[in-house]
mmCIF file of C-alpha atoms in Angstrom:
data_model
loop_
_atom_site.group_PDB
_atom_site.id
_atom_site.type_symbol
_atom_site.label_atom_id
_atom_site.label_comp_id
_atom_site.label_asym_id
_atom_site.label_seq_id
_atom_site.Cartn_x
_atom_site.Cartn_y
_atom_site.Cartn_z
ATOM 1 C CA MET A 274 -11.008 60.877 -9.159
ATOM 2 C CA THR A 275 -13.580 63.433 -7.585
ATOM 3 C CA HIS A 276 -14.757 60.891 -5.089
ATOM 4 C CA VAL A 277 -11.192 59.967 -4.113
ATOM 5 C CA LEU A 278 -10.440 63.702 -3.759
ATOM 6 C CA LEU A 279 -13.587 64.323 -1.563
ATOM 7 C CA ARG A 280 -12.740 61.418 0.491
ATOM 8 C CA LEU A 281 -9.351 62.525 1.091
ATOM 9 C CA VAL A 282 -10.567 66.043 2.061
ATOM 10 C CA ARG A 283 -13.110 64.610 4.395
ATOM 11 C CA ALA A 284 -10.445 62.359 6.169
ATOM 12 C CA ALA A 285 -8.144 65.289 6.562
ATOM 13 C CA SER A 286 -10.903 67.570 8.038
ATOM 14 C CA ALA A 287 -11.849 64.832 10.585
ATOM 15 C CA ALA A 288 -8.182 64.280 11.514
ATOM 16 C CA THR A 289 -7.607 68.173 12.006
ATOM 17 C CA ALA A 290 -10.722 68.257 14.175
ATOM 18 C CA LEU A 291 -9.501 65.178 16.298
ATOM 19 C CA PHE A 292 -6.240 66.919 16.609
ATOM 20 C CA VAL A 293 -7.667 70.180 17.646
ATOM 21 C CA VAL A 294 -10.036 68.475 20.326
ATOM 22 C CA SER A 295 -7.016 66.560 21.622
ATOM 23 C CA CYS A 296 -4.788 69.577 21.965
ATOM 24 C CA ALA A 297 -7.465 71.465 23.753
ATOM 25 C CA SER A 298 -7.858 68.644 26.198
ATOM 26 C CA ILE A 299 -4.020 68.523 26.711
ATOM 27 C CA MET A 300 -3.946 72.279 27.526
ATOM 28 C CA GLU A 301 -6.955 72.742 29.823
ATOM 29 C CA PRO A 302 -7.377 70.881 32.955
ATOM 30 C CA PRO A 303 -10.261 68.552 33.330
ATOM 31 C CA ALA A 304 -13.664 70.285 34.369
ATOM 32 C CA THR A 305 -14.390 69.995 38.130
ATOM 33 C CA SER A 306 -17.746 71.520 38.415
ATOM 34 C CA GLU A 307 -18.788 68.832 40.667
ATOM 35 C CA ALA A 308 -15.803 68.975 42.826
ATOM 36 C CA PRO A 309 -16.555 68.324 46.743
ATOM 37 C CA ILE A 310 -14.297 71.219 47.634
ATOM 38 C CA ARG A 311 -15.199 74.502 46.338
ATOM 39 C CA THR A 312 -12.963 77.694 46.668
ATOM 40 C CA ASP A 313 -14.545 81.020 47.246
ATOM 41 C CA ARG A 314 -12.979 82.464 44.088
ATOM 42 C CA ASP A 315 -11.793 81.342 40.757
ATOM 43 C CA ARG A 316 -8.595 83.439 40.908
ATOM 44 C CA TYR A 317 -6.374 84.598 43.363
ATOM 45 C CA THR A 318 -3.116 86.761 43.426
ATOM 46 C CA VAL A 319 -0.041 85.600 45.088
ATOM 47 C CA ARG A 320 1.564 88.426 46.916
ATOM 48 C CA SER A 321 5.422 88.804 47.644
ATOM 49 C CA THR A 322 6.338 89.224 51.387
ATOM 50 C CA GLU A 323 9.432 89.263 53.541
ATOM 51 C CA GLN A 324 9.240 85.463 53.832
ATOM 52 C CA GLY A 325 8.565 84.616 50.131
ATOM 53 C CA LEU A 326 5.057 84.252 48.668
ATOM 54 C CA GLU A 327 1.666 84.283 50.177
ATOM 55 C CA VAL A 328 -1.952 83.742 49.344
ATOM 56 C CA LYS A 329 -5.143 82.817 51.255
ATOM 57 C CA ILE A 330 -7.731 80.378 49.811
ATOM 58 C CA ALA A 331 -11.003 79.982 51.423
ATOM 59 C CA PHE A 332 -12.675 76.797 50.702
ATOM 60 C CA THR A 333 -15.684 74.590 51.668
ATOM 61 C CA TYR A 334 -15.838 70.744 51.651
ATOM 62 C CA VAL A 335 -19.274 69.169 51.128
ATOM 63 C CA ASN A 336 -19.631 65.603 52.382
ATOM 64 C CA ARG A 337 -21.559 63.874 49.356
ATOM 65 C CA THR A 338 -20.018 60.323 49.969
ATOM 66 C CA GLY A 339 -23.113 59.045 51.792
ATOM 67 C CA LYS A 340 -20.786 58.165 54.860
ATOM 68 C CA THR A 341 -19.249 59.985 57.651
ATOM 69 C CA VAL A 342 -15.925 61.573 56.815
ATOM 70 C CA PHE A 343 -12.976 61.726 59.093
ATOM 71 C CA VAL A 344 -10.195 64.246 58.643
ATOM 72 C CA THR A 345 -6.810 63.474 60.618
ATOM 73 C CA ASN A 346 -5.309 66.551 61.879
ATOM 74 C CA CYS A 347 -3.063 67.956 64.587
ATOM 75 C CA ARG A 348 -4.846 70.412 66.960
ATOM 76 C CA GLY A 349 -7.504 71.143 64.132
ATOM 77 C CA ILE A 350 -4.699 71.885 61.533
ATOM 78 C CA ALA A 351 -5.361 69.683 58.292
ATOM 79 C CA PRO A 352 -4.647 72.089 55.335
ATOM 80 C CA PRO A 353 -4.881 70.833 51.825
ATOM 81 C CA SER A 354 -1.926 70.814 49.384
ATOM 82 C CA LEU A 355 -1.724 72.402 45.970
ATOM 83 C CA GLU A 356 -1.455 70.664 42.585
ATOM 84 C CA LYS A 357 -0.779 72.529 39.354
ATOM 85 C CA TRP A 358 -2.087 71.533 35.924
ATOM 86 C CA ASP A 359 1.161 71.142 33.778
ATOM 87 C CA GLY A 360 -0.860 71.016 30.381
ATOM 88 C CA SER A 361 -1.300 67.138 30.478
ATOM 89 C CA GLU A 362 -1.462 66.256 34.278
ATOM 90 C CA TRP A 363 -1.726 67.445 37.776
ATOM 91 C CA VAL A 364 1.623 67.812 39.345
ATOM 92 C CA HIS A 365 2.545 68.323 43.005
ATOM 93 C CA ALA A 366 3.084 72.114 43.618
ATOM 94 C CA TRP A 367 3.143 73.067 47.241
ATOM 95 C CA ALA A 368 2.448 71.179 50.583
ATOM 96 C CA PRO A 369 2.200 72.774 54.096
ATOM 97 C CA ALA A 370 4.262 72.334 56.952
ATOM 98 C CA VAL A 371 1.958 70.575 59.640
ATOM 99 C CA PRO A 372 2.794 69.776 63.364
ATOM 100 C CA LEU A 373 3.022 66.030 63.845
ATOM 101 C CA CYS A 374 0.459 65.126 66.448
ATOM 102 C CA LEU A 375 -2.904 63.229 66.366
ATOM 103 C CA SER A 376 -5.892 65.188 67.828
ATOM 104 C CA PRO A 377 -9.477 63.497 67.443
ATOM 105 C CA PRO A 378 -10.545 63.743 63.826
ATOM 106 C CA ILE A 379 -12.705 66.262 62.419
ATOM 107 C CA VAL A 380 -15.952 64.729 61.538
ATOM 108 C CA ILE A 381 -18.162 65.492 58.729
ATOM 109 C CA ARG A 382 -21.361 63.593 58.374
ATOM 110 C CA PRO A 383 -23.044 63.113 55.152
ATOM 111 C CA GLY A 384 -24.526 66.220 53.742
ATOM 112 C CA GLU A 385 -22.607 68.460 56.054
ATOM 113 C CA THR A 386 -19.936 71.114 55.177
ATOM 114 C CA HIS A 387 -16.484 72.054 56.549
ATOM 115 C CA THR A 388 -15.206 75.505 55.853
ATOM 116 C CA ASP A 389 -11.415 76.573 56.238
ATOM 117 C CA THR A 390 -8.982 78.804 54.722
ATOM 118 C CA LEU A 391 -5.676 77.585 53.405
ATOM 119 C CA HIS A 392 -2.969 80.225 54.193
ATOM 120 C CA VAL A 393 -0.193 79.380 51.634
ATOM 121 C CA VAL A 394 3.269 80.910 52.924
ATOM 122 C CA ALA A 395 5.820 79.721 50.506
ATOM 123 C CA GLY A 396 9.509 80.183 49.571
ATOM 124 C CA THR A 397 10.169 81.111 45.934
ATOM 125 C CA PRO A 398 11.366 78.316 43.688
ATOM 126 C CA GLY A 399 15.075 77.615 44.135
ATOM 127 C CA GLY A 400 15.084 79.552 47.518
ATOM 128 C CA ASN A 401 15.962 78.350 50.875
ATOM 129 C CA VAL A 402 12.656 78.659 52.734
ATOM 130 C CA GLU A 403 10.485 75.817 53.184
ATOM 131 C CA PRO A 404 7.861 74.801 52.276
ATOM 132 C CA THR A 405 8.335 76.253 48.836
ATOM 133 C CA PHE A 406 6.506 75.955 45.431
ATOM 134 C CA ARG A 407 7.743 72.906 43.608
ATOM 135 C CA VAL A 408 6.802 74.299 40.184
ATOM 136 C CA ASP A 409 9.149 76.786 38.186
ATOM 137 C CA GLU A 410 6.212 79.070 37.285
ATOM 138 C CA ILE A 411 3.578 80.076 39.938
ATOM 139 C CA GLU A 412 1.009 81.363 37.585
ATOM 140 C CA GLY A 413 -1.340 78.876 36.220
ATOM 141 C CA SER A 414 -4.417 76.564 36.947
ATOM 142 C CA TYR A 415 -4.462 74.802 40.424
ATOM 143 C CA ARG A 416 -6.527 72.533 42.679
ATOM 144 C CA LEU A 417 -6.620 71.864 46.273
ATOM 145 C CA VAL A 418 -6.085 67.959 47.327
ATOM 146 C CA TRP A 419 -6.988 67.067 50.887
ATOM 147 C CA HIS A 420 -4.951 64.245 52.368
ATOM 148 C CA GLY A 421 -5.758 62.221 55.459
ATOM 149 C CA VAL A 422 -9.495 62.036 54.780
ATOM 150 C CA VAL A 423 -11.021 58.733 55.608
ATOM 151 C CA HIS A 424 -14.099 56.569 56.230
ATOM 152 C CA ASP A 425 -14.215 54.095 58.985
ATOM 153 C CA TYR A 426 -11.869 55.944 61.432
ATOM 154 C CA ASP A 427 -9.733 53.906 63.633
ATOM 155 C CA ALA A 428 -6.621 55.534 65.614
ATOM 156 C CA ASN A 429 -5.051 52.046 65.907
ATOM 157 C CA ARG A 430 -5.172 51.398 62.136
ATOM 158 C CA GLN A 431 -2.525 52.193 59.636
ATOM 159 C CA GLY A 432 -3.674 55.018 57.632
ATOM 160 C CA PHE A 433 -6.569 55.595 60.230
ATOM 161 C CA GLY A 434 -9.344 54.313 57.850
ATOM 162 C CA ASN A 435 -10.124 53.747 54.311
ATOM 163 C CA PRO A 436 -8.909 56.850 52.252
ATOM 164 C CA LEU A 437 -11.381 58.570 50.281
ATOM 165 C CA PRO A 438 -10.790 58.183 46.344
ATOM 166 C CA LEU A 439 -9.080 61.416 44.915
ATOM 167 C CA GLU A 440 -12.126 62.571 43.252
ATOM 168 C CA GLU A 441 -13.810 62.909 46.674
ATOM 169 C CA ARG A 442 -11.296 65.096 48.133
ATOM 170 C CA VAL A 443 -10.304 67.649 45.498
ATOM 171 C CA SER A 444 -11.290 71.103 44.595
ATOM 172 C CA ASN A 445 -12.569 73.016 41.594
ATOM 173 C CA VAL A 446 -9.990 74.479 39.354
ATOM 174 C CA PHE A 447 -8.846 78.059 40.148
ATOM 175 C CA LYS A 448 -6.120 80.277 38.854
ATOM 176 C CA LEU A 449 -2.959 81.897 40.729
ATOM 177 C CA GLU A 450 -1.629 84.806 39.356
ATOM 178 C CA ARG A 451 1.249 87.187 40.333
#
């Protein structure tokens, strides 16, 4: 009887440990210590303005792909978007308004860096100013996602080249606070 009770206690302990580990991984975003885009800080304060909400996020992209990276843009404008961790997955939170033109690509050779600042100006959720945050609660864990980043650029090709995999065009995780 003691062996049976001991086995039950061990099984319950293992199940509890597995539950705690799985809950922690659901609540915290995946680690991004090797992300190719690095923000200058790990915490930013979103300010209220007459237009809505505002925050500036300086970032640096390091091309570790081994091939030249091309960033599609309009007159040098190629801002990333924001994704927020909702407790189990990354969800679209904000995308910039960008002019629709096609300028020569921003070229980032292997090992080179590209530095820029994302200036987020957004309407409040439920408001009538665009672009707006697409999440109900602004505070939380975020990452930058750069779109229009390709290898083998060709202006006559749909998509302009081979898109980089997501993990090669995201940032570290950072917090937005109000």
